[in-house]
Structure formats: C-alpha cells, structure tokens
Coordinates of C-alpha atoms and ligand atoms in Angstrom, one line a residue:
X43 CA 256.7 74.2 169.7
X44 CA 258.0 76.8 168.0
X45 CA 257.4 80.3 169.7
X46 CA 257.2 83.4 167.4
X47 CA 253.9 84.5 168.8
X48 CA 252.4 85.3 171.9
X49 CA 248.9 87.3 172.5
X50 CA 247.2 89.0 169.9
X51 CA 247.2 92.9 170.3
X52 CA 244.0 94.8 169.8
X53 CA 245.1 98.8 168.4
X54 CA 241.7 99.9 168.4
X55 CA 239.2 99.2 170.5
X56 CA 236.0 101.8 169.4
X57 CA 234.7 99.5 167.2
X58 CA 234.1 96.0 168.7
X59 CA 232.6 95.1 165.4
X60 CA 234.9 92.1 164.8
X61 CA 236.1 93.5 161.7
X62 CA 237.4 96.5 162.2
X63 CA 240.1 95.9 164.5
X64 CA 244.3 95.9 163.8
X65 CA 246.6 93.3 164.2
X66 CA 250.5 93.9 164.9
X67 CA 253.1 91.7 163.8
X68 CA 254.9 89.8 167.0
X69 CA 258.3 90.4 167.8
X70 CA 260.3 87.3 166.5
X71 CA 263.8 86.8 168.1
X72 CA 266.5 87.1 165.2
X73 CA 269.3 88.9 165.6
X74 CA 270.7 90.9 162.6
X75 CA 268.1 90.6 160.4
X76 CA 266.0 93.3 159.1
X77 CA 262.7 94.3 160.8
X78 CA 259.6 94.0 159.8
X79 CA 256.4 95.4 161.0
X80 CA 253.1 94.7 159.7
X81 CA 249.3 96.0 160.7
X82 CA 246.6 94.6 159.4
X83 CA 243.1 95.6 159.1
X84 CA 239.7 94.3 158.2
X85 CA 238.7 90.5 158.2
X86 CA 240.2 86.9 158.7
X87 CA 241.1 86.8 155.3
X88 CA 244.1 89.6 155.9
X89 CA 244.9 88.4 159.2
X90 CA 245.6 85.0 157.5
X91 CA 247.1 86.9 154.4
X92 CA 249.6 88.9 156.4
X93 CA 251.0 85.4 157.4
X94 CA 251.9 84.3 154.0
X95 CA 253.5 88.2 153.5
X96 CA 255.5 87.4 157.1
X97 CA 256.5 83.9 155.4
X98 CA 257.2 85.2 151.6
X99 CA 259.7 88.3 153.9
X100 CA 261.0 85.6 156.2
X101 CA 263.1 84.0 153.0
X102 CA 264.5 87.5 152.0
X103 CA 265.9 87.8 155.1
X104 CA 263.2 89.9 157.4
X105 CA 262.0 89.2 161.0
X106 CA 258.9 90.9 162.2
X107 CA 258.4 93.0 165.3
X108 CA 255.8 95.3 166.8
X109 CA 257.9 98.2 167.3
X110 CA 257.3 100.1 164.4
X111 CA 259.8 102.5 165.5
X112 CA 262.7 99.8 165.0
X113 CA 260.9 98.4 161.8
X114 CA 262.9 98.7 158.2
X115 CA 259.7 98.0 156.5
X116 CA 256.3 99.4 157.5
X117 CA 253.3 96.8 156.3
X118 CA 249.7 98.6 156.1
X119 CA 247.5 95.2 154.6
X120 CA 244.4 97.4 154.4
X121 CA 240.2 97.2 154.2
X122 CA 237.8 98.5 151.8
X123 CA 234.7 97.2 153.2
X124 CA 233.5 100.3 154.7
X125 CA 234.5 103.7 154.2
X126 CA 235.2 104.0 157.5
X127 CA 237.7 101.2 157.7
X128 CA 239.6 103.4 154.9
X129 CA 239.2 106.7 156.6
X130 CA 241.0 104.3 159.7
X131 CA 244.4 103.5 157.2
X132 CA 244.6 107.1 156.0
X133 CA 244.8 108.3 159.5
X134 CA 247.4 105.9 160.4
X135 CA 249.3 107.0 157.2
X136 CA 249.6 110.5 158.7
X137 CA 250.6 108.9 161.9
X138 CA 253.3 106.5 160.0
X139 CA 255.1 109.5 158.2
X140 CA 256.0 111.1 160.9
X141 CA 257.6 108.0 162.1
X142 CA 259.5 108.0 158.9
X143 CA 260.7 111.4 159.1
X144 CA 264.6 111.9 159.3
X145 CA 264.8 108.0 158.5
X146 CA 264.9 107.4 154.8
X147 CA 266.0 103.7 154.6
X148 CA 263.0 103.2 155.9
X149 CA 259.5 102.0 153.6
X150 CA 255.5 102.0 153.9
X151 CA 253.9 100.0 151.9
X152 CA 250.1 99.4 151.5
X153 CA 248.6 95.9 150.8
X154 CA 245.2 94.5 150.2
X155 CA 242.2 95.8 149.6
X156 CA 242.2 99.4 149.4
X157 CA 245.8 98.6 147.7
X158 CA 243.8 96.9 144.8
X159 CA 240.7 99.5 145.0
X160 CA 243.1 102.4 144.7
X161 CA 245.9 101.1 142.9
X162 CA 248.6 104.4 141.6
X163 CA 245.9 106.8 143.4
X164 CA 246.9 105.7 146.7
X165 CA 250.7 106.5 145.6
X166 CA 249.4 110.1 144.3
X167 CA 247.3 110.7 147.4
X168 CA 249.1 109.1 149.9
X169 CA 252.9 111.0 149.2
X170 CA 254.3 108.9 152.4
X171 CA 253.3 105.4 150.6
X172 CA 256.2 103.6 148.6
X173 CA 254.9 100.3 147.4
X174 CA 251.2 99.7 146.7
X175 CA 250.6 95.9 146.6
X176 CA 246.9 94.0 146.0
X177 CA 246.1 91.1 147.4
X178 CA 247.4 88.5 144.7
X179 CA 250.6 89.9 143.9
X180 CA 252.4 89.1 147.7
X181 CA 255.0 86.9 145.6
X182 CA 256.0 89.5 144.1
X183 CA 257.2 92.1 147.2
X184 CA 260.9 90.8 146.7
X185 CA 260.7 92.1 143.7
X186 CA 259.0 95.3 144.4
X187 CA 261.3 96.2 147.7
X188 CA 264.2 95.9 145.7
X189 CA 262.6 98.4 143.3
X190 CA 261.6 100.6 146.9
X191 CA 265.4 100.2 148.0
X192 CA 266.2 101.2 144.8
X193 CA 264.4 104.6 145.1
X194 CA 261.5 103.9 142.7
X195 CA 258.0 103.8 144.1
X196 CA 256.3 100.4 143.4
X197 CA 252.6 99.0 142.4
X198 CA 251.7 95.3 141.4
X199 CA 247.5 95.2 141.6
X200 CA 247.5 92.1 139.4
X201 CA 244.2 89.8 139.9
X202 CA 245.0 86.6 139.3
X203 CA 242.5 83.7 138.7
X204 CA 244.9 80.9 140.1
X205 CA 246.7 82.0 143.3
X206 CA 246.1 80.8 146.4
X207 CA 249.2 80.5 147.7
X208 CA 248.8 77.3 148.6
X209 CA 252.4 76.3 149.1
X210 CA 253.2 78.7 151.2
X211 CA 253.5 78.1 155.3
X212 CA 252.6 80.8 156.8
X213 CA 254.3 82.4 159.3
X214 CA 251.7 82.8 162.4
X215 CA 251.5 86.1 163.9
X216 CA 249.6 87.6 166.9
X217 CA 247.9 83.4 167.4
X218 CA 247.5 82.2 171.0
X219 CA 249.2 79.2 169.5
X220 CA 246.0 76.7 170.1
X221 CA 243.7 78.2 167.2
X222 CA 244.5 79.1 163.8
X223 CA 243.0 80.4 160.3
X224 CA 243.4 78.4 157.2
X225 CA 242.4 79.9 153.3
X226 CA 240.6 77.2 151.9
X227 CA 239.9 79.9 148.9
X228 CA 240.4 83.8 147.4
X229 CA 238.1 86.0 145.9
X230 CA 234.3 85.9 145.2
X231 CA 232.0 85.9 142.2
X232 CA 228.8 86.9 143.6
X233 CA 227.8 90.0 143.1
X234 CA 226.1 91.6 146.5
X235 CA 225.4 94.9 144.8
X236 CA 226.8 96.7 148.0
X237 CA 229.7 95.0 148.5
X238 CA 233.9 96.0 147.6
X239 CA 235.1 92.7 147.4
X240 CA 234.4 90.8 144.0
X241 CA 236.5 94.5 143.2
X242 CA 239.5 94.3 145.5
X243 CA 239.6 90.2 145.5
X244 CA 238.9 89.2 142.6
X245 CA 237.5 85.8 141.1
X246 CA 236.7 82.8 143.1
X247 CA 239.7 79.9 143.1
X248 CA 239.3 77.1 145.8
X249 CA 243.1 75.9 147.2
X250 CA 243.8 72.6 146.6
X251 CA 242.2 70.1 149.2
X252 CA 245.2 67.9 150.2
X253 CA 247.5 71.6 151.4
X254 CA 244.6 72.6 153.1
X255 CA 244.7 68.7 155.5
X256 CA 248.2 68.9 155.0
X257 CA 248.1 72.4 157.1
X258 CA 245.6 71.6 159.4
X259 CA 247.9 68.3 160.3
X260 CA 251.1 70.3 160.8
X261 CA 249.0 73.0 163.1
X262 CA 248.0 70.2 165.4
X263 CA 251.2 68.5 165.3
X264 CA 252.7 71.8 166.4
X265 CA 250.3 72.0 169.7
X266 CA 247.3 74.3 167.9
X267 CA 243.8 72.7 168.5
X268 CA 241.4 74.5 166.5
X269 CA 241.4 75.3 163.1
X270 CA 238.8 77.9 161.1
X271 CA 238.8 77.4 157.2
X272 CA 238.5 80.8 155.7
X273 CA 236.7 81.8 152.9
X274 CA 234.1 84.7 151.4
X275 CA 231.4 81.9 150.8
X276 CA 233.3 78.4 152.1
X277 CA 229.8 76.6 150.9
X278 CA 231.0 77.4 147.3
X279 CA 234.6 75.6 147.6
X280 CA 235.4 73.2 144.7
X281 CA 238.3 71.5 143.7
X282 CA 237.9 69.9 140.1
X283 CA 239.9 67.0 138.3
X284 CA 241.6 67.4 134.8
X285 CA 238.4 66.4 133.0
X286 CA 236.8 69.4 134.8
X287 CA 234.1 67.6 137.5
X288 CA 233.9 68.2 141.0
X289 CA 236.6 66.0 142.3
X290 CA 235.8 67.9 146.7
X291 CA 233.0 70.0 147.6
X292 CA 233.0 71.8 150.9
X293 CA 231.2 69.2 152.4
X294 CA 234.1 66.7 151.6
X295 CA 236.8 69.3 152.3
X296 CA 235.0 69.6 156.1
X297 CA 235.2 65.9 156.3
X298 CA 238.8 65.5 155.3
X299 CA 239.6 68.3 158.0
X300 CA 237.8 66.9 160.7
X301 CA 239.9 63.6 160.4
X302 CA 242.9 65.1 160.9
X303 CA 242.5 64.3 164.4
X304 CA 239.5 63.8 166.8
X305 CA 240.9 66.4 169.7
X306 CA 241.4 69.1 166.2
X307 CA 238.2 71.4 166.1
X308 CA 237.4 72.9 163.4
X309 CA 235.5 76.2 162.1
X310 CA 234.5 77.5 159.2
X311 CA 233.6 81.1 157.9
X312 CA 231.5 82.1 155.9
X313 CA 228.3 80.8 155.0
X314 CA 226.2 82.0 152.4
X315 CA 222.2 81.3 152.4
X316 CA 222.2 80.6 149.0
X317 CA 224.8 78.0 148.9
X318 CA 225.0 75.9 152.3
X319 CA 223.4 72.2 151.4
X320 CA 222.2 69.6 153.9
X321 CA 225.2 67.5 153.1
X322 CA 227.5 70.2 155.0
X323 CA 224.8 70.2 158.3
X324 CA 225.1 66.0 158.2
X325 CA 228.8 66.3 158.3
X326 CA 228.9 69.0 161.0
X327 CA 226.2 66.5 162.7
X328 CA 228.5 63.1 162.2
X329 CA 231.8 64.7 163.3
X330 CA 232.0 65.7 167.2
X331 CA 234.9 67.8 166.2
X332 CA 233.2 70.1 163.6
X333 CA 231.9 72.8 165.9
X334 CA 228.1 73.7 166.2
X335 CA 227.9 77.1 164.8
X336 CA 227.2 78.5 161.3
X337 CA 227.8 82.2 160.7
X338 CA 225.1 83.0 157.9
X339 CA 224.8 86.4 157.3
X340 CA 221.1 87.6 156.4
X341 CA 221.8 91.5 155.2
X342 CA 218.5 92.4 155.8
X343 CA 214.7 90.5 156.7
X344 CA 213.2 92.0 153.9
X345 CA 212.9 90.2 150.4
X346 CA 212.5 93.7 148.6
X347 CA 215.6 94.9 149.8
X348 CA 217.8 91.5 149.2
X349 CA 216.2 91.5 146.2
X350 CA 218.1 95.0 145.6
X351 CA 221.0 93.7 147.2
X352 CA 221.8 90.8 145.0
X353 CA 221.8 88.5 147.4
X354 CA 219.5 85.4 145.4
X355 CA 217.6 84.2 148.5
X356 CA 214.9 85.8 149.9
X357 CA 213.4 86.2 153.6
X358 CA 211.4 82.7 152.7
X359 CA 214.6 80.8 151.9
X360 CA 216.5 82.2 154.7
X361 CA 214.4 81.2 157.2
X362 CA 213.9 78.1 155.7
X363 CA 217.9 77.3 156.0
X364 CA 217.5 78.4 159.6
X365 CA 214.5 75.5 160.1
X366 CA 217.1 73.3 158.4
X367 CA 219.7 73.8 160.5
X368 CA 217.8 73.4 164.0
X369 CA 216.0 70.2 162.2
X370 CA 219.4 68.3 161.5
X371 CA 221.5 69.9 164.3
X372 CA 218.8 71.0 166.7
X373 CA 218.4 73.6 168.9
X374 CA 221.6 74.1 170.8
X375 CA 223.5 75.3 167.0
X376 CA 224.6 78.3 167.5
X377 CA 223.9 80.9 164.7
X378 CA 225.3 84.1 164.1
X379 CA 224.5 86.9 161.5
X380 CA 225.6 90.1 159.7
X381 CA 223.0 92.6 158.8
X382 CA 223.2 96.1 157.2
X383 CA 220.7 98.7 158.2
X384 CA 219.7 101.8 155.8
X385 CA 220.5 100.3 152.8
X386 CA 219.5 102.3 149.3
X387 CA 215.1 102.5 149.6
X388 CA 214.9 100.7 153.0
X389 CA 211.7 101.5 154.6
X390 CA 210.8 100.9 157.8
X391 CA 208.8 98.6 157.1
X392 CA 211.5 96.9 155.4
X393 CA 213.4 97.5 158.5
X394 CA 210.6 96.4 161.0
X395 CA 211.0 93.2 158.9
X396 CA 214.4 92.5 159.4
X397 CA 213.7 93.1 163.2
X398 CA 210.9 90.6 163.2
X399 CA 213.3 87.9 161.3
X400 CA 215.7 88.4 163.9
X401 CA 212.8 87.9 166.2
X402 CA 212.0 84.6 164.3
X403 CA 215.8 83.2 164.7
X404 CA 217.2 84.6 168.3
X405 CA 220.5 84.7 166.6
X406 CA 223.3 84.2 168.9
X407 CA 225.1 86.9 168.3
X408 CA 225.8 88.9 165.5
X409 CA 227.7 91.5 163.4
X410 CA 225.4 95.0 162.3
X411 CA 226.5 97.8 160.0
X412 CA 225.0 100.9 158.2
X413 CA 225.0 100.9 155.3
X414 CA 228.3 102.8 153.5
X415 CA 228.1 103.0 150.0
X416 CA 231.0 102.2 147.9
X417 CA 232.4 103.4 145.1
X418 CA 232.2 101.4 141.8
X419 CA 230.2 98.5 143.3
X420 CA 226.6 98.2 141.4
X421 CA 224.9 99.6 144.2
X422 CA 226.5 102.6 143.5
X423 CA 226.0 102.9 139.7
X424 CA 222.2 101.9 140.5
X425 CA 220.8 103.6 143.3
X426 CA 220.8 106.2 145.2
X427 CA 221.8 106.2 148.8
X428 CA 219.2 107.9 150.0
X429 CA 219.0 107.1 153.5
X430 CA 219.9 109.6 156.1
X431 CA 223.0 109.3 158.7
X432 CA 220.5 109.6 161.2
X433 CA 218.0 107.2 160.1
X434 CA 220.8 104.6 159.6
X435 CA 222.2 105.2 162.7
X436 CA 218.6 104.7 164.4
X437 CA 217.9 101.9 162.9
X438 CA 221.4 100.0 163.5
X439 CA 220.8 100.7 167.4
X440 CA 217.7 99.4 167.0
X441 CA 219.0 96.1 165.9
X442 CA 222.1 96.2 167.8
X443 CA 219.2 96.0 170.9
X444 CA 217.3 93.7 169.9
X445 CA 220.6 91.5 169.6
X446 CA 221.2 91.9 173.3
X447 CA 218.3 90.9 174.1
X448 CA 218.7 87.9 171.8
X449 CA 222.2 87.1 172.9
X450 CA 221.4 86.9 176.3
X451 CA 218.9 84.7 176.0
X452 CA 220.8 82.3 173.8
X453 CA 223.4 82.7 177.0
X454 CA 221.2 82.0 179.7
X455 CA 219.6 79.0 178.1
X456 CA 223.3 77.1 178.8
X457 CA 223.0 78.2 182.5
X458 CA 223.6 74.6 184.3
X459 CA 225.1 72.6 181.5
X460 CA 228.3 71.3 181.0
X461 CA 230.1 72.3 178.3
X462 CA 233.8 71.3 176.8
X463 CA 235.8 74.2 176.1
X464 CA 239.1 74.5 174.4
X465 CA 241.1 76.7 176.6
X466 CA 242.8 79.4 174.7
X467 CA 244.6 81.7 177.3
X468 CA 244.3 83.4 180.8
X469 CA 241.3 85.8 180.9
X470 CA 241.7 89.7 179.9
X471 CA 241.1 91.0 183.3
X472 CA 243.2 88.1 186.0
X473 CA 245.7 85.7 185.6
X474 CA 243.5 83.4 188.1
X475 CA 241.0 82.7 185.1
X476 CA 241.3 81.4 182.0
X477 CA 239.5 81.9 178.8
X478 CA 238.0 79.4 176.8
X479 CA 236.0 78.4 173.9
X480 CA 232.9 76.2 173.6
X481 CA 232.1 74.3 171.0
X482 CA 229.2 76.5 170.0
X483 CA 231.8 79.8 170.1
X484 CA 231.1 81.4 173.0
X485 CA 233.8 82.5 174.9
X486 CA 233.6 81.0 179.0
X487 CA 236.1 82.1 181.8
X488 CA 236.6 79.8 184.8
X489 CA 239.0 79.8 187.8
X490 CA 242.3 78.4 186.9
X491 CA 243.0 75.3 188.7
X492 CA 245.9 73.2 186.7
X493 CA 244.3 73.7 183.6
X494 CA 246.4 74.6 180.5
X495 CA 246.7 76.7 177.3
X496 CA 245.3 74.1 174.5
X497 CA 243.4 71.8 176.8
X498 CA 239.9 70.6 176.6
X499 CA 237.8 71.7 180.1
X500 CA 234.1 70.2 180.7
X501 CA 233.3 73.7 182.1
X502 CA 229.9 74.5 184.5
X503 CA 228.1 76.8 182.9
X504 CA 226.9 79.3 186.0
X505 CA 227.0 82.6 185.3
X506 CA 226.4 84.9 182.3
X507 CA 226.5 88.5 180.1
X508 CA 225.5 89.2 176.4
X509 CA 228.8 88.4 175.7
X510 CA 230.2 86.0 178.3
X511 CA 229.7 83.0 180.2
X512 CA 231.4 82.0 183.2
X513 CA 231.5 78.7 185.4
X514 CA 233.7 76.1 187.0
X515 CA 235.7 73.1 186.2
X516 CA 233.8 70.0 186.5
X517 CA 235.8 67.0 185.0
X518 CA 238.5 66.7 182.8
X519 CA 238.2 63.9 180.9
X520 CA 235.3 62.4 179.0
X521 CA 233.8 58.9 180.6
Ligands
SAH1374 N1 231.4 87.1 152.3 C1 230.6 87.5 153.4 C2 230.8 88.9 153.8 C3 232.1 89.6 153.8 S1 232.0 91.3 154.2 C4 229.2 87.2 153.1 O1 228.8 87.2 152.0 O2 228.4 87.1 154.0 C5 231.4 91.3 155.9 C6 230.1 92.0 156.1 O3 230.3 93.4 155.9 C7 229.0 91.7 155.1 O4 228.4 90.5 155.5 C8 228.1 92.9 155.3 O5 227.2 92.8 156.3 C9 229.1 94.0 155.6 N2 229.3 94.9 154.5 C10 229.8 94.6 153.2 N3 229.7 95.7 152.4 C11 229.2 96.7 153.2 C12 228.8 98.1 152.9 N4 229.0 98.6 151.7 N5 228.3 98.8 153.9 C13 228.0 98.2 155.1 N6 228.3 97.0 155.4 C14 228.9 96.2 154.5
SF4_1375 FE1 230.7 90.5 149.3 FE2 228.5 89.1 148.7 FE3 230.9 88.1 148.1 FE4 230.2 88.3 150.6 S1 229.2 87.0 149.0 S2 232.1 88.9 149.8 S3 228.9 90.2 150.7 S4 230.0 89.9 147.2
F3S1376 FE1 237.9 94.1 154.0 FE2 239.0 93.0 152.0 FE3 238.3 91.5 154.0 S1 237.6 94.7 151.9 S2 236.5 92.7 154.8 S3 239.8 93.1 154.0 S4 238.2 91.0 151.9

C-alpha cells in the first residue's frame, strides 16, 4: 500500500468539540520537490477538501510536509462556522508571519470558508495573506500561485453550481490508512437561519454516483476498511438523468457503497430530520456493513425556537424520526446529535425543553454549542442576539451534563456483549493496546495480542467511560 500518511496530528486540543480541531499535512518522501504544508480547520468536509488541494499541488510538482518551517507554500483551508473558529485562523496568521519573515519565496494562502465569507477583506486585513481561495475554485491555485510567484496577491471566490471535483483522487493526508472520507456532495440549500454555510458553500450539487463506488473500491483495494460519505445533508443526495428524474437517491447511493465489498464499512454524515426516509433505515437494516449510527442533529427541543431557526421539523417530527429509527433498527442504533444553546429569544423554558428531549432520546453522544451569531446569515438580519454570554454558557453546561450522563449509560448498556470492531491503530496512551471502532462508533481499546491495523476484532465489552469502552479479544473470526 502506498504510504504517504501515518497518524493524524491533533494542534489543538481545548476544544474537543470535534469540529474545531486542525489537521497538518503529512510529510511525503520526495526529494526535490517543492514543500507544501497545509492546516485545516473546521469539519470533514475540509479535511476531505484539503486532499483534493494536496492532489490538484501534487501535479504541479509539490509534496506536502508538516514542518511548516521547510514549507514553500503555507495552506490555511479555514472555518466560518463559529466566530470562534475564525478568531482560531487569525491567530495563527500572526503566528505564520513571523515564520515568513526574512523568507520571501515563501506564500500563505487562505482557503475555504472564511476565504469565501471574507473574500479581498481577508487580503486587506490580513497583510501576511497572498492568495485567498473559496472552496470551489481549488482548480484554479496553479493558476493563482503562478500569479503569487509572480508578486501579485491572488483571489478566486467563485461559487460554482457544478463542481464537485469528482475526478479528482485525492491525495490522503493525516488517515490511519484503514478509514477514509468520501464527498458524495458540496454546498447546501437549506436555509438554517443561523448558520454560515449556504454563504461560504454555496448550492447543493450531488457527485456523480459511479466516482463515488469507484472511490470507495480503490480505498479498499488499497487496504482502507471503512469509508464515511460526506455531505451537509447526505439524505438530500440526487443524481438525475438527461430527462431531469431522479436516476440515485441516497438510499441507492448507500446501497451501491455497501456492495463494494462485505468486509468495507461504511458511514455517512450528516443527517437531516427533515429529509432522512425509511428507505435509508431499511438499507442500513439489510446491509451488515452499513454501520448502526445516524448523526441527526436536533438544534434545539423546542418547536418555537426551530421554528426561528429554519429548520422545517419541529420537536413532534423529530422525535418521531427517533421512534422510526429504534422501530426499524432497534434499540442498539446508536444516535448522536448537535444542539445550540442560547439561540436569539430562547427561554428557559425553551431550553428546559431541549433538556427534556434529550431526556426522551438518551443520545449517545453528542456535539453542543452556543449560539455565535454570524454575520450576513438571516438570523442576523432578523433577530436580535439577545442572550447573554453567561446564560449561554449556563445553559450549554447544562446540556453538556446531561450528555454525560446520557453517554454513559448508552456505554454501560454494551457491558458484556461482544462487539466487532475495526481496528484503527495502537491506543493514545500504550503501544500494548489498540484502538478500535465498533460498528455503532464507539471507540474500544483492548490488549494487543496479534491483532492488526485494519482487522476486524469480536471485542468483550468490560469496562467503560463517557467516552470509551474497553474489553478483550474473544474470537477472531465469525462462525
Ligand atoms: N449540515 C449540518 C451541520 C453543519 S454545521 C446539519 O444541518 O446538521 C455543524 C453544527 O454547527 C450545526 O449542526 C450546528 O449545531 C452548529 N452551528 C452552526 N452554526 C452555528 C452558529 N452560528 N452558532 C453555533 N453553532 C452553530
Ligand atoms: Fe447549515 Fe442547515 Fe445547511 Fe446544516 S442544513 S449546513 S445547519 S444551513
Ligand atoms: Fe466550517 Fe465550512 Fe465546514 S464553515 S463547518 S468548514 S462547511
């Protein structure tokens, strides 16, 4: 297999919040060419959209590292989600420049989303920024480095309505080299009133079906064993014949995946309430290989205030897709959520409410924000943010707590079960363990026997945090 990757690096760790941390571009042995570092912030979606960057740079001659000191070009692919993800990229701006001082051949450039929020302010804010490229316009950074070398500073923020770079491999950086991310689709038309990214990504386009099984077969031809299709709402994927119908819906697309090959698993991410159909809980139910979890982010428990978040479901409808998804695939599914606390008029009762539907679910885990209000987004234009730091801050503990509580039940209920886990690595803290996955997401660590990196384990459950579960080897393989 070919090696250009090894662990995954973590820059930051204050905020375990899933989305907030960086990834740095692997070193990748070339000699001679030029070097190439890249840090990217925010979700899957720019993890997996650095990789087409690494492969677009990779023709024009560039290998990446994660020595930014020895790096030609410095890659920023950025986050808008949250003001504090920004306020994280303009710090490490003033951190980058001074790495830049005394060497002029050497270029920062800032992609994705606060690229395409900002757009020629970044260049006017930001003096140490050359190139300033949005998330659809990655074809184009030839192009735009050779105006960089050239002296010029350089912008392409073009949305387009067609890319999805669907032809291009990418080049995988920071995997474990047994699970990958695949695009199945860019951008997003609904319109959450709080939310940055119809703004930074825009329109919905789905990638054509037979790249996306054409990726997921090279993957596990190349050792990987787990694949997660990417995608702002993945339940909205559609790929349409000449005469315009619906030739692949997600459901198909889930399908065609999980044939690829029994031992490939695969993921998908993310689920919205409004759009996730019965059809796509059958086919995670008929294929062993589609893993039992569904992230579906809620926002909030309270009708009034998803009502003023433009989400189109309320608390009824939510908790009705969460009876529909223990109905077909029972009990053991593991769901996870994202909600945002303080948002513009929450009460608290409003808030009590989200608290008792967490209450109603016992989510498995879950990611929990306050709410940051951003610029330009309707929520903004519309209403006021009139919740205090404090109160925000309150309340997210409040259901950051009740999560723990939540999680750890969810845990202890697989105490003395076996479960098959796909074994990803050795464990953070000893070389004696190793880390894997069960099918349900949750990370187990077990002693190390002869087990190996991309192997299935049928793992004793025996021991367990809020966030881990540990056990034993019991067999290896199935009956
Ligand atoms: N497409 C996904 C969400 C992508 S953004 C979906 O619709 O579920 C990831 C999460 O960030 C969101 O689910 C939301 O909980 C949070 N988020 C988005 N905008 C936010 C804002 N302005 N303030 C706080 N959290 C926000
Ligand atoms: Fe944002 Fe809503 Fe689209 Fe998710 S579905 S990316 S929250 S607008
Ligand atoms: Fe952030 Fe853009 Fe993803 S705003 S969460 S990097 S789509």
């Amino acid at each position: 297999m070919e090696k250009l990757t090894g662990e995954l690096k973590i820059l930051s760790e204050e905020e375990k919040e899933g989305l907030d941390l960086a990834r740095i571009s692997e070193d990748e042995k070339a000699e001679g060419k030029r070097k190439l570092y890249i840090e990217s912030y925010g979700c899957q979606m720019n993890f997996s959209d650095s990789e087409i960057v690494a492969s677009i740079l990779r023709k024009e001659g560039f290998a990446t590292t994660s020595n930014k000191d020895e790096a030609e070009l410095i890659l920023l692919n950025t986050c808008s989600i949250r003001d504090n993800a920004e306020q994280k990229v303009r710090n490490r701006l003033q951190i980058l420049n001074s790495t830049k001082k005394g060497k002029p051949n050497v270029k920062i450039g800032v992609l994705g989303c606060m690229a395409e929020r900002l757009k020629t302010k970044l260049l006017e804010e930001e003096k140490m920024v050359d190139m300033v490229v949005g998330p659809d316009s990655y074809r184009d950074l030839p192009n735009l480095i050779s105006d960089v070398e050239d002296g010029q500073k350089a912008v392409n923020v073009f949305l387009s309505r067609e890319e999805t770079y669907a032809d291009i491999t990418p080049v995988r950086l920071g995997t474990n080299g047994v699970t990958a991310f695949i695009s199945i689709m860019r951008g997003c038309d609904n319109m959450c009133s709080f939310c940055v990214v119809p703004y930074t990504r825009g329109r919905e386009r789905s990638r054509e079906p037979k790249t996306i099984v054409q990726e997921a077969q090279n993957l596990f031809d190349k050792g990987y064993r787990e694949v997660t299709l990417l995608g702002q709402n993945v339940d909205s994927f559609k790929w349409k014949n000449e005469n315009g119908e619906i030739e692949t819906n997600f459901a198909q697309l889930l399908e065609m995946v999980a044939q690829v090959h029994p031992d490939l698993r695969v993921r998908f991410s993310t689920s919205h309430p409004k759009d996730i159909t019965d059809d796509v809980l059958y086919t995670i139910k008929k294929y062993e290989n589609i893993c039992n979890y569904i992230h579906l982010p809620a926002q909030s428990g309270s009708s009034r205030i998803l009502e003023l978040m433009n989400r189109t479901y309320d608390r009824e409808w939510y908790i009705q897709k969460i009876d529909r998804i223990r109905e077909i695939l029972g009990e053991d599914c593991a769901i996870s959520h994202d909600l945002i606390t303080g948002f513009c008029t929450e009460t608290e009762e409003d808030h009590e409410e989200t608290l008792s539907l967490m209450d109603y679910v016992q989510f498995d885990y879950g990611y929990m924000f306050y709410y940051s209000e951003r610029p330009g987004t309707p929520a903004a234009k519309k209403l006021e943010d009139d919740i205090d730091l404090e109160t925000k801050k309150r309340r997210l503990a409040e259901i950051i707590e009740k999560q723990r509580g939540h999680s750890m039940i969810r845990n202890e209920r697989l105490l003395g079960t076996v479960q098959k886990a796909l074994v990803e690595g050795f464990s953070k803290r000893s070389e004696d363990f190793l880390q894997g996955r069960i099918d349900d997401n949750k990370v187990v660590i077990f002693p190390k026997e002869n087990f190996k990196k991309g192997e299935y384990v049928y793992v004793k459950i025996e021991e367990c945090t809020t966030a881990t579960l540990k056990g034993t080897a019991v067999i290896t393989e199935m009956a």
